XYZ file of C-alpha atoms in Angstrom:
471
model
C 39.779 149.932 35.592
C 42.673 148.341 37.492
C 42.337 148.239 41.261
C 44.997 150.227 43.105
C 46.944 148.067 45.590
C 47.699 149.909 48.819
C 51.065 149.382 50.481
C 50.947 147.894 53.982
C 54.349 149.105 55.118
C 57.173 151.042 53.506
C 60.411 152.091 55.173
C 64.122 152.445 54.646
C 66.207 149.461 55.773
C 69.776 148.239 55.545
C 70.447 145.428 53.027
C 73.990 144.085 52.432
C 75.477 147.130 54.127
C 73.584 149.716 52.113
C 70.426 151.685 52.816
C 67.462 150.955 50.519
C 63.697 151.397 50.428
C 61.654 148.298 51.293
C 57.895 147.876 50.848
C 55.332 145.241 51.842
C 52.531 145.619 49.296
C 48.859 144.884 49.815
C 49.014 141.996 47.341
C 51.701 140.275 49.401
C 54.987 141.204 47.776
C 58.104 142.259 49.628
C 60.032 144.715 47.429
C 63.331 146.557 47.763
C 65.424 148.576 45.330
C 68.988 147.203 45.612
C 70.522 143.774 44.971
C 70.059 141.028 42.346
C 66.837 139.709 43.939
C 64.520 142.658 44.501
C 61.217 141.061 45.473
C 59.626 138.032 47.116
C 56.054 136.775 46.995
C 54.917 135.996 50.541
C 52.331 133.377 49.560
C 54.558 131.363 47.234
C 58.152 132.073 48.228
C 58.298 133.122 51.875
C 58.205 130.285 54.416
C 58.794 132.306 57.574
C 61.225 134.626 59.294
C 63.338 134.895 62.435
C 64.723 137.874 64.346
C 68.498 137.895 64.854
C 69.429 140.858 66.985
C 68.680 143.971 64.956
C 68.154 141.965 61.761
C 65.229 140.037 60.257
C 66.070 136.887 58.323
C 63.463 135.870 55.720
C 63.391 132.113 55.063
C 62.330 131.602 51.449
C 62.417 129.285 48.458
C 63.205 130.275 44.885
C 63.029 128.532 41.545
C 66.120 126.420 40.939
C 66.364 127.720 37.378
C 67.298 131.086 38.835
C 69.924 129.540 41.103
C 71.743 127.058 38.867
C 75.082 128.588 39.799
C 74.226 127.852 43.441
C 73.365 124.195 43.007
C 69.865 124.558 41.613
C 68.485 122.849 38.536
C 65.490 123.269 36.290
C 62.302 122.341 38.124
C 63.983 122.236 41.536
C 63.367 124.423 44.560
C 66.253 126.094 46.359
C 66.157 127.390 49.946
C 67.458 130.917 50.277
C 67.654 133.473 53.087
C 67.243 137.234 52.701
C 68.417 139.464 55.531
C 67.513 143.095 56.159
C 67.981 145.437 59.107
C 65.338 147.976 60.091
C 66.868 151.286 61.211
C 65.075 151.436 64.570
C 63.576 149.155 67.191
C 60.061 150.455 66.440
C 60.564 149.768 62.740
C 61.745 146.228 63.478
C 58.718 145.571 65.668
C 56.367 146.899 62.979
C 57.978 144.822 60.236
C 57.660 141.645 62.353
C 54.025 142.401 63.141
C 52.995 143.055 59.544
C 54.918 140.083 58.141
C 53.438 137.749 60.755
C 49.888 139.000 60.189
C 50.170 138.562 56.430
C 51.648 135.038 56.663
C 49.013 134.022 59.232
C 46.277 135.198 56.869
C 47.124 132.309 54.526
C 45.766 129.765 57.022
C 48.902 127.669 56.959
C 49.271 124.681 59.318
C 51.231 125.290 62.506
C 51.355 121.718 63.913
C 51.660 118.494 61.904
C 51.718 114.780 62.690
C 54.061 113.028 60.269
C 54.238 109.337 59.378
C 57.469 108.092 57.833
C 57.416 104.649 56.223
C 61.048 103.414 56.181
C 60.119 100.246 54.280
C 58.418 101.733 51.199
C 59.959 102.027 47.729
C 63.749 102.187 47.899
C 63.573 102.444 51.711
C 64.822 106.040 51.791
C 61.815 107.742 53.418
C 63.799 108.588 56.568
C 66.507 110.243 54.493
C 63.897 112.137 52.452
C 62.364 113.433 55.667
C 65.698 114.575 57.121
C 67.078 116.066 53.892
C 64.005 117.534 52.185
C 61.080 117.788 54.582
C 62.440 118.727 57.999
C 64.490 121.771 56.879
C 61.518 123.368 55.087
C 59.191 122.750 58.021
C 61.701 124.380 60.356
C 62.073 127.345 57.999
C 58.277 127.714 58.110
C 58.237 127.560 61.929
C 55.921 124.535 61.831
C 55.984 122.216 64.847
C 55.795 118.503 64.065
C 55.655 115.059 65.634
C 57.293 112.235 63.678
C 56.295 108.560 63.833
C 58.018 105.822 61.847
C 55.709 102.974 60.876
C 56.930 99.524 61.822
C 54.372 97.223 60.207
C 51.300 97.110 57.991
C 48.285 98.962 59.487
C 50.509 100.681 62.086
C 49.489 104.139 60.850
C 45.827 103.154 60.853
C 45.922 102.037 64.499
C 47.731 105.206 65.606
C 45.274 107.481 63.805
C 42.306 105.746 65.407
C 43.473 106.927 68.833
C 45.312 110.143 67.931
C 44.319 113.405 69.652
C 43.561 115.317 66.468
C 42.977 118.599 68.331
C 46.764 118.912 68.670
C 47.388 118.989 64.917
C 46.435 120.958 61.824
C 47.125 118.064 59.479
C 48.650 114.647 58.949
C 51.487 114.072 56.468
C 52.620 110.725 55.034
C 56.240 110.473 53.884
C 55.576 107.288 51.982
C 53.796 105.841 48.996
C 50.012 105.852 48.689
C 49.520 102.873 51.021
C 50.073 104.819 54.262
C 47.654 107.495 53.081
C 44.996 104.787 52.647
C 45.712 103.518 56.154
C 45.315 107.019 57.574
C 41.971 107.549 55.804
C 40.715 104.191 57.047
C 41.840 104.997 60.577
C 40.022 108.331 60.537
C 36.839 106.684 59.259
C 36.860 104.041 61.988
C 36.808 106.636 64.761
C 33.597 107.445 66.600
C 34.149 111.093 65.679
C 34.846 110.184 62.032
C 32.667 112.977 60.664
C 35.032 115.574 62.152
C 38.178 113.464 61.910
C 37.964 112.955 58.148
C 38.095 116.732 57.694
C 41.693 116.833 58.953
C 43.844 117.806 55.931
C 46.171 115.080 54.672
C 49.476 115.528 52.876
C 51.757 113.162 50.987
C 55.497 113.354 50.337
C 56.673 110.877 47.661
C 58.788 108.131 49.242
C 57.190 104.947 47.903
C 57.147 103.031 44.643
C 54.025 104.476 43.058
C 53.330 107.933 44.539
C 50.251 108.349 42.360
C 48.355 110.699 44.658
C 51.056 113.337 45.046
C 51.980 112.990 41.358
C 48.343 113.789 40.489
C 48.342 116.812 42.808
C 51.637 118.303 41.635
C 50.819 117.624 37.988
C 47.891 120.037 38.350
C 50.362 122.904 38.378
C 53.097 121.338 36.268
C 55.468 120.779 39.186
C 57.825 117.777 39.379
C 56.982 114.942 41.750
C 59.649 115.792 44.299
C 59.649 115.814 48.088
C 60.389 119.530 48.316
C 57.463 120.451 46.053
C 55.184 118.114 47.979
C 55.982 119.483 51.433
C 55.673 123.052 50.137
C 52.111 122.209 49.104
C 51.506 121.283 52.754
C 53.254 124.364 54.144
C 51.307 126.758 51.926
C 48.091 125.306 53.266
C 45.911 125.132 50.155
C 43.328 122.346 50.301
C 41.015 120.374 48.047
C 38.442 117.644 48.596
C 38.994 114.015 47.665
C 36.537 111.265 46.781
C 37.045 107.910 48.477
C 37.943 104.961 47.339
C 40.379 103.262 44.891
C 40.518 99.493 44.205
C 42.747 97.546 41.826
C 42.544 93.964 40.515
C 43.994 91.807 37.775
C 47.173 92.203 35.747
C 48.215 95.536 37.221
C 47.591 94.294 40.759
C 49.580 91.136 40.079
C 52.443 93.219 38.704
C 52.381 95.545 41.705
C 52.245 92.829 44.362
C 54.215 90.004 42.769
C 57.048 92.337 41.781
C 57.813 92.811 45.500
C 60.660 90.322 45.004
C 62.318 92.996 42.820
C 61.725 95.891 45.243
C 65.411 96.809 45.195
C 64.843 98.083 41.644
C 62.470 100.822 42.839
C 59.789 101.883 40.365
C 61.671 100.134 37.551
C 60.534 96.795 39.007
C 56.996 97.477 37.766
C 58.172 97.818 34.145
C 60.477 94.802 34.457
C 57.841 92.492 35.865
C 55.161 93.813 33.493
C 57.273 92.638 30.558
C 57.611 89.209 32.154
C 53.879 89.021 32.712
C 53.062 90.007 29.117
C 55.226 87.132 27.907
C 53.216 84.800 30.182
C 49.893 86.594 29.898
C 47.120 85.820 32.390
C 43.420 86.268 31.708
C 40.709 86.227 34.358
C 37.111 85.168 34.353
C 34.635 87.259 36.305
C 32.211 90.106 35.850
C 31.814 93.747 36.796
C 28.545 95.490 37.567
C 28.343 99.260 37.729
C 26.148 102.361 37.811
C 27.383 104.495 34.907
C 27.821 108.253 35.129
C 25.767 110.335 32.676
C 27.138 109.856 29.167
C 28.438 106.332 29.776
C 25.137 104.422 29.692
C 26.057 102.594 26.465
C 28.724 100.456 28.166
C 27.737 96.894 29.104
C 24.308 95.337 29.290
C 21.353 96.189 31.598
C 21.400 94.477 34.993
C 19.929 94.698 38.490
C 21.430 95.104 41.928
C 21.635 92.230 44.408
C 23.072 92.370 47.929
C 23.539 88.619 48.036
C 27.062 87.565 49.004
C 28.471 91.076 49.116
C 31.558 90.571 51.258
C 32.827 92.794 54.059
C 36.419 94.096 54.175
C 36.534 93.031 57.816
C 36.620 89.198 57.727
C 34.893 88.751 61.094
C 31.763 90.554 59.976
C 29.415 88.784 57.581
C 27.504 91.949 56.654
C 27.236 94.201 53.582
C 30.369 96.265 53.029
C 28.728 99.516 54.098
C 27.815 98.273 57.585
C 30.562 98.682 60.199
C 30.450 98.187 63.972
C 31.394 101.812 64.666
C 32.478 104.919 62.833
C 31.679 105.645 59.235
C 28.643 103.771 57.882
C 29.162 104.328 54.158
C 27.385 106.626 51.705
C 23.649 107.022 52.040
C 22.602 105.753 48.609
C 19.787 103.449 47.514
C 21.707 101.035 45.298
C 18.657 98.935 44.461
C 16.942 101.765 42.600
C 19.917 102.769 40.453
C 20.388 101.791 36.807
C 22.931 98.979 36.887
C 24.838 97.551 33.915
C 27.170 94.568 33.594
C 30.275 93.525 31.630
C 31.364 89.877 31.622
C 34.949 88.631 31.355
C 37.408 87.346 30.583
C 39.580 90.350 31.458
C 43.284 91.058 31.506
C 42.837 93.762 34.133
C 40.182 95.772 35.989
C 41.232 99.071 37.520
C 39.323 101.698 39.510
C 40.753 105.157 40.080
C 39.770 108.533 41.451
C 42.936 110.469 40.524
C 44.723 110.543 37.149
C 48.088 109.043 38.069
C 48.498 105.510 39.425
C 52.215 106.100 39.872
C 54.788 108.669 38.816
C 54.968 107.068 35.352
C 51.422 105.763 34.920
C 48.552 108.052 33.970
C 45.969 105.328 34.478
C 42.850 107.506 34.373
C 43.525 110.710 32.409
C 40.003 112.098 32.937
C 39.805 111.379 36.682
C 38.923 114.227 39.034
C 39.651 114.465 42.747
C 36.090 115.173 43.849
C 33.609 114.694 40.999
C 31.732 111.939 42.844
C 32.692 109.249 40.326
C 35.291 106.517 39.997
C 37.091 106.005 36.719
C 36.788 102.372 35.613
C 39.392 100.967 33.235
C 38.849 97.459 31.841
C 41.526 95.837 29.695
C 39.918 93.134 27.613
C 41.573 90.034 26.180
C 43.958 91.094 23.448
C 47.080 89.898 21.590
C 50.372 90.248 23.424
C 51.810 92.816 21.029
C 48.666 94.921 21.332
C 48.935 94.731 25.122
C 52.590 95.752 24.987
C 51.665 98.737 22.809
C 48.812 99.591 25.150
C 50.967 99.509 28.276
C 53.674 101.578 26.594
C 51.158 104.427 26.409
C 50.334 104.380 30.123
C 52.764 107.208 30.856
C 50.624 109.638 28.845
C 47.178 108.086 29.297
C 47.045 106.974 25.664
C 46.049 103.427 26.584
C 42.418 104.464 27.057
C 42.132 104.996 23.283
C 42.890 101.328 22.578
C 40.014 99.243 21.170
C 40.834 96.681 23.852
C 40.133 99.132 26.680
C 36.786 100.224 28.100
C 37.125 103.527 29.955
C 34.131 105.002 31.778
C 33.023 106.794 34.936
C 30.858 104.994 37.501
C 28.970 105.896 40.665
C 28.984 102.394 42.172
C 30.748 99.166 41.269
C 30.647 95.451 42.041
C 33.488 93.088 41.208
C 32.922 89.354 41.038
C 36.470 88.049 40.601
C 37.047 84.719 38.942
C 39.839 82.260 38.262
C 42.389 82.276 35.472
C 40.937 81.129 32.174
C 43.965 78.903 31.540
C 44.197 77.542 35.111
C 40.800 77.276 36.835
C 42.469 76.356 40.133
C 44.338 79.676 40.298
C 42.840 83.061 41.066
C 44.030 86.692 41.187
C 44.923 89.473 43.610
C 42.832 92.468 44.724
C 44.769 95.426 46.082
C 44.230 99.039 47.093
C 47.122 101.366 46.241
C 49.629 98.543 46.402
C 48.348 97.086 49.673
C 46.809 93.628 49.393
C 43.119 93.298 50.213
C 42.639 89.719 48.991
C 44.751 86.917 47.540
C 43.056 84.203 45.522
C 44.089 80.565 45.382
C 47.523 79.895 43.913
C 48.659 83.541 43.960
C 51.899 85.050 45.216
C 52.104 84.570 49.013
C 48.513 83.282 49.067
C 49.172 81.608 52.420
C 49.454 85.020 54.080
C 46.459 86.497 55.883
C 44.522 89.096 53.901
C 42.052 91.780 54.995
C 39.211 90.114 53.092
C 38.424 87.092 50.972
C 38.796 86.812 47.213
C 35.087 87.149 46.558
C 32.386 89.489 45.399
C 33.266 93.083 46.270
C 31.124 96.215 46.228
C 32.500 99.735 45.948
C 30.691 103.034 46.269
C 32.050 106.555 46.207
C 31.546 109.419 48.647
C 32.071 112.750 46.966
C 34.623 115.006 48.649
C 34.784 112.932 51.818
C 38.472 113.547 52.628
C 40.601 116.700 52.456
C 44.075 116.986 50.953
C 46.786 119.595 51.152
C 47.172 120.715 47.541
C 49.417 123.080 45.544
C 46.257 124.889 44.338
């Protein structure tokens, strides 16, 4: 038996000069009887409202496919106002009260701290903020503080000292790198256990944008700034496992292609083709604790803490031991069932979300908070096979290649080696496009890195961070 939905408020109002019946239903729909658009869903379409004299102006968004004649397009979101006039002062007051109560019941953020990275991708983050983000936040009556980043780790340092009680979330108008900085900054605070619960949002303005692509892809929405900031405004949240690490061919492509940054995301494809023609292979080994169902990968091994390096160069301690803040997951690595795969490799990639960039579904089975990392190993293969493999990255088809090992792991150790063809040259380790370590003979290897090109241990904390999400 269908449940009967009770109306919250129903009254006659003036719309476009005529008198019509208007109703706010118990399931959050605003309905009226006259005009081409006769209803709005408060949760999905209504951002906020303002009172203008005797009138109430509803700030909303509608599907661009319904507004093509007004500048919309398929998959886009169009801002649109709807104005109605209650017939008395008491009616106006009641409409404002009921609308506000219903919108507040969604738990939407009211105050946001926003990082804008003007140097990422095509260097248009500031324009994206002004054109796409700011107007929607203002429509939703959300207060915000904006901070442009000026250098690497700027966001991290700000977050470490930020008064989080003033904000309901932090938003990064950038690629994935600033998000990583924010997470690291939260985890280095003394109050990290509370700080890491602050919801985080991402608006695509970098080269890769893998995190927000993964979030919007959940509901089939395009990876656009307007869709991304609406996910923040609506206030839905989901947990996120931490961490992602990249190394090998894909890392080299990401970092070394910086010289072609003016090309935007196309630089990745351009440089990847160059690299396939001059293919690099790396020695090394990976050790891992497989998730259930993946125990047949690799050979049995044991865990050893010896020479596990720390991401902070000044500390010669295991990776999980920090001077303050977050101390790492509480897991007994010695008593887990470890396995090992030896190189040479073309690439080693760890992921905890499906998309590595807007056009690269690196880990099609990855989940945001399943407690596992998806490990992708590209083994030595012919150049044509590698070209075919990489051409399937946009749909995740590369994991079906016989030259790819794809599995889920609970813990991971990378022991990076040198190039098989040039023993005096090594590789690059990066995290979401930000360099962690540069080996000998690599691109800009004279620059200071966060850690050394050496043995690296990675563990995963299930659901440690919180993201604003479309669902």
